Amino acid sequence: MLSLIHIWHGLDRVIIGLENYYQNQPYKKVKLHVIGEGNGLQNIKSLVRSKKLEEHVLFYGKKEEKEIDKICSFCHIGVGVLGIHRKGLNHQSPLKHRYYISRGLPLFYSTKDDDLSENLPFVFMCEENDDPVAISEIIEFTKKCPVSSIEIWDFANDHLRWEGKFIDIFHTLCVHNREH
């Protein structure tokens, strides 16, 4: 998890999901790496302590890009936004999703992302609610993800760069101007 930490990121869903996973005979060790700070951080740390998950959730605080890249290099999947519905929104386009993809990481999140189809092979869609994340499903998705990190990075390069965004905006403006 990479971000300023707020309630709408839904990190609590992952923490409770980890608690459930470890209560039900875990078959794989899972660690959650949390990079960032914010007004929701203390609540998340308290939740981790209350669930006795300190050895499974690592907090790094604010880090520079090179340090973030190093941490991401041993991660298998990125935790996207899982609680934007708490703000009453039904779509999103968070930078953290783009960051993970630009690093070649698959990701999971819960609400429609304007740039990502839920049918992309490196995207796992969770339910848009406050239920715990099913960690065993995330593990299976990660193991079976049919695309490589390079293919995920290629997607980012082809679809998420500013150049492509500006072309889309320019095209939309040109079409709009012709209609009026």
mmCIF file of N, CA and C in Angstrom, residues 63-179:
data_model
loop_
_atom_site.group_PDB
_atom_site.id
_atom_site.type_symbol
_atom_site.label_atom_id
_atom_site.label_comp_id
_atom_site.label_asym_id
_atom_site.label_seq_id
_atom_site.Cartn_x
_atom_site.Cartn_y
_atom_site.Cartn_z
ATOM 1 N N LYS A 63 8.634 7.757 2.175
ATOM 2 C CA LYS A 63 9.892 7.341 1.552
ATOM 3 C C LYS A 63 10.102 8.078 0.241
ATOM 4 N N GLU A 64 11.357 8.172 -0.149
ATOM 5 C CA GLU A 64 11.722 8.748 -1.444
ATOM 6 C C GLU A 64 11.522 7.683 -2.529
ATOM 7 N N GLU A 65 11.490 8.139 -3.783
ATOM 8 C CA GLU A 65 11.170 7.241 -4.893
ATOM 9 C C GLU A 65 12.087 6.020 -4.974
ATOM 10 N N LYS A 66 13.396 6.203 -4.792
ATOM 11 C CA LYS A 66 14.316 5.060 -4.882
ATOM 12 C C LYS A 66 14.026 4.033 -3.793
ATOM 13 N N GLU A 67 13.698 4.515 -2.615
ATOM 14 C CA GLU A 67 13.360 3.598 -1.518
ATOM 15 C C GLU A 67 12.040 2.872 -1.804
ATOM 16 N N ILE A 68 11.087 3.599 -2.368
ATOM 17 C CA ILE A 68 9.805 2.990 -2.729
ATOM 18 C C ILE A 68 10.023 1.911 -3.785
ATOM 19 N N ASP A 69 10.837 2.221 -4.790
ATOM 20 C CA ASP A 69 11.131 1.240 -5.837
ATOM 21 C C ASP A 69 11.755 -0.020 -5.249
ATOM 22 N N LYS A 70 12.656 0.143 -4.293
ATOM 23 C CA LYS A 70 13.302 -1.014 -3.664
ATOM 24 C C LYS A 70 12.268 -1.880 -2.937
ATOM 25 N N ILE A 71 11.371 -1.243 -2.189
ATOM 26 C CA ILE A 71 10.333 -1.996 -1.471
ATOM 27 C C ILE A 71 9.407 -2.688 -2.473
ATOM 28 N N CYS A 72 8.993 -1.964 -3.508
ATOM 29 C CA CYS A 72 8.096 -2.543 -4.517
ATOM 30 C C CYS A 72 8.742 -3.710 -5.259
ATOM 31 N N SER A 73 10.063 -3.732 -5.323
ATOM 32 C CA SER A 73 10.746 -4.791 -6.072
ATOM 33 C C SER A 73 10.548 -6.172 -5.454
ATOM 34 N N PHE A 74 10.207 -6.254 -4.189
ATOM 35 C CA PHE A 74 9.943 -7.577 -3.613
ATOM 36 C C PHE A 74 8.471 -7.784 -3.263
ATOM 37 N N CYS A 75 7.608 -6.937 -3.818
ATOM 38 C CA CYS A 75 6.165 -7.113 -3.648
ATOM 39 C C CYS A 75 5.605 -7.860 -4.861
ATOM 40 N N HIS A 76 4.507 -8.576 -4.639
ATOM 41 C CA HIS A 76 3.897 -9.373 -5.707
ATOM 42 C C HIS A 76 2.636 -8.741 -6.280
ATOM 43 N N ILE A 77 2.031 -7.812 -5.511
ATOM 44 C CA ILE A 77 0.795 -7.179 -5.958
ATOM 45 C C ILE A 77 0.638 -5.854 -5.214
ATOM 46 N N GLY A 78 -0.029 -4.897 -5.844
ATOM 47 C CA GLY A 78 -0.287 -3.612 -5.220
ATOM 48 C C GLY A 78 -1.703 -3.544 -4.659
ATOM 49 N N VAL A 79 -1.833 -2.903 -3.514
ATOM 50 C CA VAL A 79 -3.145 -2.698 -2.891
ATOM 51 C C VAL A 79 -3.685 -1.356 -3.362
ATOM 52 N N GLY A 80 -4.726 -1.405 -4.158
ATOM 53 C CA GLY A 80 -5.343 -0.184 -4.642
ATOM 54 C C GLY A 80 -6.360 0.356 -3.647
ATOM 55 N N VAL A 81 -7.167 1.285 -4.097
ATOM 56 C CA VAL A 81 -8.173 1.905 -3.241
ATOM 57 C C VAL A 81 -9.348 0.945 -3.069
ATOM 58 N N LEU A 82 -9.673 0.674 -1.811
ATOM 59 C CA LEU A 82 -10.718 -0.300 -1.479
ATOM 60 C C LEU A 82 -11.898 0.303 -0.726
ATOM 61 N N GLY A 83 -11.934 1.610 -0.574
ATOM 62 C CA GLY A 83 -13.015 2.210 0.193
ATOM 63 C C GLY A 83 -13.510 3.535 -0.347
ATOM 64 N N ILE A 84 -13.326 3.793 -1.639
ATOM 65 C CA ILE A 84 -13.752 5.081 -2.185
ATOM 66 C C ILE A 84 -15.269 5.236 -2.092
ATOM 67 N N HIS A 85 -15.994 4.128 -2.006
ATOM 68 C CA HIS A 85 -17.453 4.180 -1.819
ATOM 69 C C HIS A 85 -17.813 4.872 -0.504
ATOM 70 N N ARG A 86 -16.880 4.905 0.434
ATOM 71 C CA ARG A 86 -17.107 5.582 1.716
ATOM 72 C C ARG A 86 -17.218 7.094 1.538
ATOM 73 N N LYS A 87 -16.742 7.572 0.409
ATOM 74 C CA LYS A 87 -16.871 9.002 0.086
ATOM 75 C C LYS A 87 -18.071 9.252 -0.826
ATOM 76 N N GLY A 88 -18.814 8.188 -1.138
ATOM 77 C CA GLY A 88 -19.971 8.315 -2.016
ATOM 78 C C GLY A 88 -19.618 8.359 -3.488
ATOM 79 N N LEU A 89 -18.404 7.961 -3.837
ATOM 80 C CA LEU A 89 -17.967 7.978 -5.238
ATOM 81 C C LEU A 89 -18.137 6.585 -5.855
ATOM 82 N N ASN A 90 -18.373 6.555 -7.174
ATOM 83 C CA ASN A 90 -18.523 5.264 -7.849
ATOM 84 C C ASN A 90 -17.513 5.056 -8.972
ATOM 85 N N HIS A 91 -16.531 5.932 -9.064
ATOM 86 C CA HIS A 91 -15.398 5.732 -9.972
ATOM 87 C C HIS A 91 -14.223 6.530 -9.427
ATOM 88 N N GLN A 92 -13.038 6.189 -9.934
ATOM 89 C CA GLN A 92 -11.813 6.778 -9.397
ATOM 90 C C GLN A 92 -10.708 6.723 -10.443
ATOM 91 N N SER A 93 -9.624 7.409 -10.176
ATOM 92 C CA SER A 93 -8.411 7.273 -10.988
ATOM 93 C C SER A 93 -7.206 7.632 -10.119
ATOM 94 N N PRO A 94 -6.960 6.846 -9.082
ATOM 95 C CA PRO A 94 -5.870 7.169 -8.152
ATOM 96 C C PRO A 94 -4.480 6.969 -8.750
ATOM 97 N N LEU A 95 -3.587 7.848 -8.348
ATOM 98 C CA LEU A 95 -2.208 7.752 -8.812
ATOM 99 C C LEU A 95 -1.551 6.449 -8.385
ATOM 100 N N LYS A 96 -1.912 5.928 -7.204
ATOM 101 C CA LYS A 96 -1.274 4.694 -6.729
ATOM 102 C C LYS A 96 -1.498 3.541 -7.706
ATOM 103 N N HIS A 97 -2.660 3.466 -8.347
ATOM 104 C CA HIS A 97 -2.900 2.408 -9.330
ATOM 105 C C HIS A 97 -1.911 2.540 -10.481
ATOM 106 N N ARG A 98 -1.727 3.771 -10.951
ATOM 107 C CA ARG A 98 -0.805 4.002 -12.059
ATOM 108 C C ARG A 98 0.640 3.709 -11.657
ATOM 109 N N TYR A 99 0.961 4.039 -10.411
ATOM 110 C CA TYR A 99 2.315 3.778 -9.920
ATOM 111 C C TYR A 99 2.601 2.279 -9.919
ATOM 112 N N TYR A 100 1.685 1.488 -9.368
ATOM 113 C CA TYR A 100 1.894 0.035 -9.336
ATOM 114 C C TYR A 100 2.072 -0.524 -10.743
ATOM 115 N N ILE A 101 1.187 -0.110 -11.651
ATOM 116 C CA ILE A 101 1.253 -0.625 -13.018
ATOM 117 C C ILE A 101 2.551 -0.193 -13.683
ATOM 118 N N SER A 102 2.987 1.034 -13.440
ATOM 119 C CA SER A 102 4.242 1.494 -14.037
ATOM 120 C C SER A 102 5.441 0.738 -13.471
ATOM 121 N N ARG A 103 5.261 0.064 -12.353
ATOM 122 C CA ARG A 103 6.313 -0.776 -11.769
ATOM 123 C C ARG A 103 6.126 -2.241 -12.125
ATOM 124 N N GLY A 104 5.133 -2.527 -12.963
ATOM 125 C CA GLY A 104 4.906 -3.893 -13.422
ATOM 126 C C GLY A 104 4.178 -4.766 -12.420
ATOM 127 N N LEU A 105 3.503 -4.157 -11.455
ATOM 128 C CA LEU A 105 2.779 -4.936 -10.449
ATOM 129 C C LEU A 105 1.309 -5.085 -10.813
ATOM 130 N N PRO A 106 0.765 -6.298 -10.680
ATOM 131 C CA PRO A 106 -0.694 -6.413 -10.746
ATOM 132 C C PRO A 106 -1.273 -5.721 -9.516
ATOM 133 N N LEU A 107 -2.574 -5.487 -9.501
ATOM 134 C CA LEU A 107 -3.152 -4.813 -8.347
ATOM 135 C C LEU A 107 -4.585 -5.251 -8.117
ATOM 136 N N PHE A 108 -5.069 -4.953 -6.915
ATOM 137 C CA PHE A 108 -6.476 -5.176 -6.615
ATOM 138 C C PHE A 108 -7.062 -3.916 -6.005
ATOM 139 N N TYR A 109 -8.324 -3.681 -6.332
ATOM 140 C CA TYR A 109 -9.054 -2.517 -5.830
ATOM 141 C C TYR A 109 -10.540 -2.815 -5.961
ATOM 142 N N SER A 110 -11.397 -1.837 -5.561
ATOM 143 C CA SER A 110 -12.815 -2.191 -5.506
ATOM 144 C C SER A 110 -13.764 -1.332 -6.327
ATOM 145 N N THR A 111 -13.375 -0.198 -6.798
ATOM 146 C CA THR A 111 -14.306 0.680 -7.509
ATOM 147 C C THR A 111 -13.752 0.985 -8.889
ATOM 148 N N LYS A 112 -14.623 1.099 -9.868
ATOM 149 C CA LYS A 112 -14.221 1.360 -11.247
ATOM 150 C C LYS A 112 -13.130 2.430 -11.316
ATOM 151 N N ASP A 113 -12.083 2.121 -12.067
ATOM 152 C CA ASP A 113 -11.008 3.070 -12.343
ATOM 153 C C ASP A 113 -11.199 3.541 -13.779
ATOM 154 N N ASP A 114 -11.187 4.842 -13.986
ATOM 155 C CA ASP A 114 -11.489 5.408 -15.297
ATOM 156 C C ASP A 114 -10.555 4.938 -16.408
ATOM 157 N N ASP A 115 -9.339 4.525 -16.063
ATOM 158 C CA ASP A 115 -8.367 4.112 -17.089
ATOM 159 C C ASP A 115 -8.170 2.603 -17.182
ATOM 160 N N LEU A 116 -8.757 1.859 -16.267
ATOM 161 C CA LEU A 116 -8.482 0.423 -16.209
ATOM 162 C C LEU A 116 -9.777 -0.371 -16.317
ATOM 163 N N SER A 117 -9.780 -1.307 -17.216
ATOM 164 C CA SER A 117 -10.924 -2.207 -17.328
ATOM 165 C C SER A 117 -10.761 -3.318 -16.297
ATOM 166 N N GLU A 118 -11.855 -3.704 -15.682
ATOM 167 C CA GLU A 118 -11.762 -4.806 -14.729
ATOM 168 C C GLU A 118 -11.461 -6.129 -15.425
ATOM 169 N N ASN A 119 -11.476 -6.139 -16.745
ATOM 170 C CA ASN A 119 -11.141 -7.348 -17.507
ATOM 171 C C ASN A 119 -9.654 -7.459 -17.812
ATOM 172 N N LEU A 120 -8.876 -6.471 -17.431
ATOM 173 C CA LEU A 120 -7.432 -6.571 -17.649
ATOM 174 C C LEU A 120 -6.891 -7.743 -16.841
ATOM 175 N N PRO A 121 -5.983 -8.514 -17.404
ATOM 176 C CA PRO A 121 -5.518 -9.728 -16.717
ATOM 177 C C PRO A 121 -4.684 -9.471 -15.467
ATOM 178 N N PHE A 122 -4.267 -8.239 -15.231
ATOM 179 C CA PHE A 122 -3.461 -7.934 -14.047
ATOM 180 C C PHE A 122 -4.265 -7.150 -12.999
ATOM 181 N N VAL A 123 -5.592 -7.105 -13.172
ATOM 182 C CA VAL A 123 -6.479 -6.404 -12.239
ATOM 183 C C VAL A 123 -7.397 -7.401 -11.562
ATOM 184 N N PHE A 124 -7.432 -7.355 -10.227
ATOM 185 C CA PHE A 124 -8.387 -8.151 -9.455
ATOM 186 C C PHE A 124 -9.364 -7.179 -8.808
ATOM 187 N N MET A 125 -10.639 -7.344 -9.127
ATOM 188 C CA MET A 125 -11.673 -6.470 -8.574
ATOM 189 C C MET A 125 -12.275 -7.103 -7.325
ATOM 190 N N CYS A 126 -12.222 -6.360 -6.231
ATOM 191 C CA CYS A 126 -12.886 -6.767 -4.992
ATOM 192 C C CYS A 126 -14.290 -6.162 -5.002
ATOM 193 N N GLU A 127 -15.132 -6.695 -4.151
ATOM 194 C CA GLU A 127 -16.472 -6.134 -4.014
ATOM 195 C C GLU A 127 -16.385 -4.699 -3.493
ATOM 196 N N GLU A 128 -17.307 -3.877 -3.929
ATOM 197 C CA GLU A 128 -17.352 -2.488 -3.505
ATOM 198 C C GLU A 128 -18.203 -2.377 -2.228
ATOM 199 N N ASN A 129 -17.594 -2.809 -1.121
ATOM 200 C CA ASN A 129 -18.277 -2.783 0.171
ATOM 201 C C ASN A 129 -17.217 -2.746 1.270
ATOM 202 N N ASP A 130 -17.620 -2.961 2.495
ATOM 203 C CA ASP A 130 -16.671 -2.902 3.610
ATOM 204 C C ASP A 130 -16.267 -4.283 4.116
ATOM 205 N N ASP A 131 -16.577 -5.328 3.359
ATOM 206 C CA ASP A 131 -16.189 -6.680 3.760
ATOM 207 C C ASP A 131 -14.668 -6.839 3.706
ATOM 208 N N PRO A 132 -14.140 -7.717 4.551
ATOM 209 C CA PRO A 132 -12.692 -7.986 4.489
ATOM 210 C C PRO A 132 -12.290 -8.539 3.123
ATOM 211 N N VAL A 133 -11.089 -8.213 2.703
ATOM 212 C CA VAL A 133 -10.537 -8.751 1.459
ATOM 213 C C VAL A 133 -10.210 -10.224 1.684
ATOM 214 N N ALA A 134 -10.580 -11.052 0.734
ATOM 215 C CA ALA A 134 -10.283 -12.491 0.810
ATOM 216 C C ALA A 134 -8.830 -12.698 0.367
ATOM 217 N N ILE A 135 -7.940 -12.754 1.318
ATOM 218 C CA ILE A 135 -6.503 -12.840 1.023
ATOM 219 C C ILE A 135 -6.173 -14.088 0.209
ATOM 220 N N SER A 136 -6.813 -15.208 0.491
ATOM 221 C CA SER A 136 -6.522 -16.430 -0.278
ATOM 222 C C SER A 136 -6.870 -16.229 -1.755
ATOM 223 N N GLU A 137 -7.917 -15.467 -2.059
ATOM 224 C CA GLU A 137 -8.251 -15.175 -3.461
ATOM 225 C C GLU A 137 -7.185 -14.292 -4.106
ATOM 226 N N ILE A 138 -6.644 -13.350 -3.345
ATOM 227 C CA ILE A 138 -5.587 -12.480 -3.864
ATOM 228 C C ILE A 138 -4.336 -13.306 -4.151
ATOM 229 N N ILE A 139 -4.009 -14.235 -3.260
ATOM 230 C CA ILE A 139 -2.849 -15.107 -3.468
ATOM 231 C C ILE A 139 -3.030 -15.914 -4.742
ATOM 232 N N GLU A 140 -4.193 -16.529 -4.909
ATOM 233 C CA GLU A 140 -4.445 -17.343 -6.108
ATOM 234 C C GLU A 140 -4.393 -16.491 -7.370
ATOM 235 N N PHE A 141 -4.972 -15.305 -7.334
ATOM 236 C CA PHE A 141 -4.916 -14.403 -8.481
ATOM 237 C C PHE A 141 -3.467 -14.082 -8.833
ATOM 238 N N THR A 142 -2.679 -13.763 -7.819
ATOM 239 C CA THR A 142 -1.274 -13.393 -8.049
ATOM 240 C C THR A 142 -0.505 -14.559 -8.647
ATOM 241 N N LYS A 143 -0.744 -15.761 -8.132
ATOM 242 C CA LYS A 143 -0.044 -16.941 -8.655
ATOM 243 C C LYS A 143 -0.411 -17.226 -10.107
ATOM 244 N N LYS A 144 -1.660 -16.959 -10.473
ATOM 245 C CA LYS A 144 -2.146 -17.308 -11.804
ATOM 246 C C LYS A 144 -2.157 -16.134 -12.782
ATOM 247 N N CYS A 145 -1.681 -14.978 -12.357
ATOM 248 C CA CYS A 145 -1.692 -13.810 -13.243
ATOM 249 C C CYS A 145 -0.964 -14.166 -14.543
ATOM 250 N N PRO A 146 -1.662 -14.093 -15.675
ATOM 251 C CA PRO A 146 -1.095 -14.606 -16.929
ATOM 252 C C PRO A 146 -0.132 -13.665 -17.648
ATOM 253 N N VAL A 147 0.114 -12.494 -17.089
ATOM 254 C CA VAL A 147 0.995 -11.550 -17.770
ATOM 255 C C VAL A 147 2.217 -11.254 -16.917
ATOM 256 N N SER A 148 3.284 -10.908 -17.586
ATOM 257 C CA SER A 148 4.541 -10.610 -16.897
ATOM 258 C C SER A 148 4.577 -9.154 -16.450
ATOM 259 N N SER A 149 5.536 -8.855 -15.615
ATOM 260 C CA SER A 149 5.747 -7.473 -15.173
ATOM 261 C C SER A 149 6.027 -6.564 -16.363
ATOM 262 N N ILE A 150 6.746 -7.078 -17.333
ATOM 263 C CA ILE A 150 7.063 -6.275 -18.520
ATOM 264 C C ILE A 150 5.798 -5.958 -19.308
ATOM 265 N N GLU A 151 4.884 -6.916 -19.420
ATOM 266 C CA GLU A 151 3.629 -6.670 -20.134
ATOM 267 C C GLU A 151 2.762 -5.638 -19.392
ATOM 268 N N ILE A 152 2.782 -5.690 -18.059
ATOM 269 C CA ILE A 152 2.038 -4.705 -17.271
ATOM 270 C C ILE A 152 2.655 -3.322 -17.481
ATOM 271 N N TRP A 153 3.970 -3.253 -17.428
ATOM 272 C CA TRP A 153 4.667 -1.989 -17.671
ATOM 273 C C TRP A 153 4.354 -1.472 -19.071
ATOM 274 N N ASP A 154 4.341 -2.365 -20.067
ATOM 275 C CA ASP A 154 4.012 -1.955 -21.438
ATOM 276 C C ASP A 154 2.614 -1.332 -21.502
ATOM 277 N N PHE A 155 1.673 -1.926 -20.779
ATOM 278 C CA PHE A 155 0.329 -1.349 -20.730
ATOM 279 C C PHE A 155 0.390 0.083 -20.196
ATOM 280 N N ALA A 156 1.116 0.275 -19.106
ATOM 281 C CA ALA A 156 1.252 1.612 -18.518
ATOM 282 C C ALA A 156 1.860 2.573 -19.531
ATOM 283 N N ASN A 157 2.891 2.125 -20.200
ATOM 284 C CA ASN A 157 3.584 2.964 -21.176
ATOM 285 C C ASN A 157 2.670 3.334 -22.343
ATOM 286 N N ASP A 158 1.849 2.398 -22.770
ATOM 287 C CA ASP A 158 0.963 2.628 -23.921
ATOM 288 C C ASP A 158 -0.307 3.393 -23.572
ATOM 289 N N HIS A 159 -0.805 3.257 -22.338
ATOM 290 C CA HIS A 159 -2.136 3.781 -22.023
ATOM 291 C C HIS A 159 -2.199 4.836 -20.920
ATOM 292 N N LEU A 160 -1.153 4.959 -20.119
ATOM 293 C CA LEU A 160 -1.261 5.825 -18.951
ATOM 294 C C LEU A 160 -0.300 7.010 -18.954
ATOM 295 N N ARG A 161 0.476 7.157 -19.987
ATOM 296 C CA ARG A 161 1.423 8.278 -20.050
ATOM 297 C C ARG A 161 0.695 9.568 -20.379
ATOM 298 N N TRP A 162 1.285 10.685 -19.975
ATOM 299 C CA TRP A 162 0.679 11.992 -20.210
ATOM 300 C C TRP A 162 0.457 12.272 -21.692
ATOM 301 N N GLU A 163 1.390 11.812 -22.529
ATOM 302 C CA GLU A 163 1.254 12.074 -23.963
ATOM 303 C C GLU A 163 -0.066 11.524 -24.480
ATOM 304 N N GLY A 164 -0.378 10.303 -24.094
ATOM 305 C CA GLY A 164 -1.638 9.695 -24.521
ATOM 306 C C GLY A 164 -2.845 10.418 -23.956
ATOM 307 N N LYS A 165 -2.742 10.851 -22.727
ATOM 308 C CA LYS A 165 -3.844 11.588 -22.087
ATOM 309 C C LYS A 165 -4.110 12.903 -22.821
ATOM 310 N N PHE A 166 -3.035 13.608 -23.161
ATOM 311 C CA PHE A 166 -3.212 14.882 -23.849
ATOM 312 C C PHE A 166 -3.800 14.691 -25.239
ATOM 313 N N ILE A 167 -3.431 13.630 -25.913
ATOM 314 C CA ILE A 167 -4.018 13.351 -27.229
ATOM 315 C C ILE A 167 -5.514 13.129 -27.080
ATOM 316 N N ASP A 168 -5.925 12.351 -26.050
ATOM 317 C CA ASP A 168 -7.350 12.116 -25.804
ATOM 318 C C ASP A 168 -8.077 13.419 -25.505
ATOM 319 N N ILE A 169 -7.481 14.268 -24.675
ATOM 320 C CA ILE A 169 -8.102 15.544 -24.320
ATOM 321 C C ILE A 169 -8.215 16.442 -25.558
ATOM 322 N N PHE A 170 -7.134 16.501 -26.320
ATOM 323 C CA PHE A 170 -7.130 17.318 -27.531
ATOM 324 C C PHE A 170 -8.209 16.837 -28.501
ATOM 325 N N HIS A 171 -8.294 15.531 -28.695
ATOM 326 C CA HIS A 171 -9.304 14.963 -29.593
ATOM 327 C C HIS A 171 -10.712 15.316 -29.108
ATOM 328 N N THR A 172 -10.950 15.182 -27.808
ATOM 329 C CA THR A 172 -12.264 15.502 -27.245
ATOM 330 C C THR A 172 -12.588 16.972 -27.455
ATOM 331 N N LEU A 173 -11.618 17.856 -27.229
ATOM 332 C CA LEU A 173 -11.848 19.277 -27.424
ATOM 333 C C LEU A 173 -12.139 19.609 -28.884
ATOM 334 N N CYS A 174 -11.401 18.978 -29.798
ATOM 335 C CA CYS A 174 -11.626 19.223 -31.222
ATOM 336 C C CYS A 174 -13.022 18.774 -31.637
ATOM 337 N N VAL A 175 -13.426 17.603 -31.204
ATOM 338 C CA VAL A 175 -14.756 17.104 -31.540
ATOM 339 C C VAL A 175 -15.812 18.019 -30.938
ATOM 340 N N HIS A 176 -15.628 18.430 -29.701
ATOM 341 C CA HIS A 176 -16.586 19.324 -29.019
ATOM 342 C C HIS A 176 -16.693 20.650 -29.767
ATOM 343 N N ASN A 177 -15.574 21.209 -30.181
ATOM 344 C CA ASN A 177 -15.581 22.495 -30.874
ATOM 345 C C ASN A 177 -16.267 22.393 -32.229
ATOM 346 N N ARG A 178 -16.109 21.278 -32.921
ATOM 347 C CA ARG A 178 -16.770 21.093 -34.222
ATOM 348 C C ARG A 178 -18.279 21.014 -34.070
ATOM 349 N N GLU A 179 -18.721 20.451 -32.930
ATOM 350 C CA GLU A 179 -20.159 20.306 -32.708
ATOM 351 C C GLU A 179 -20.807 21.624 -32.318
#
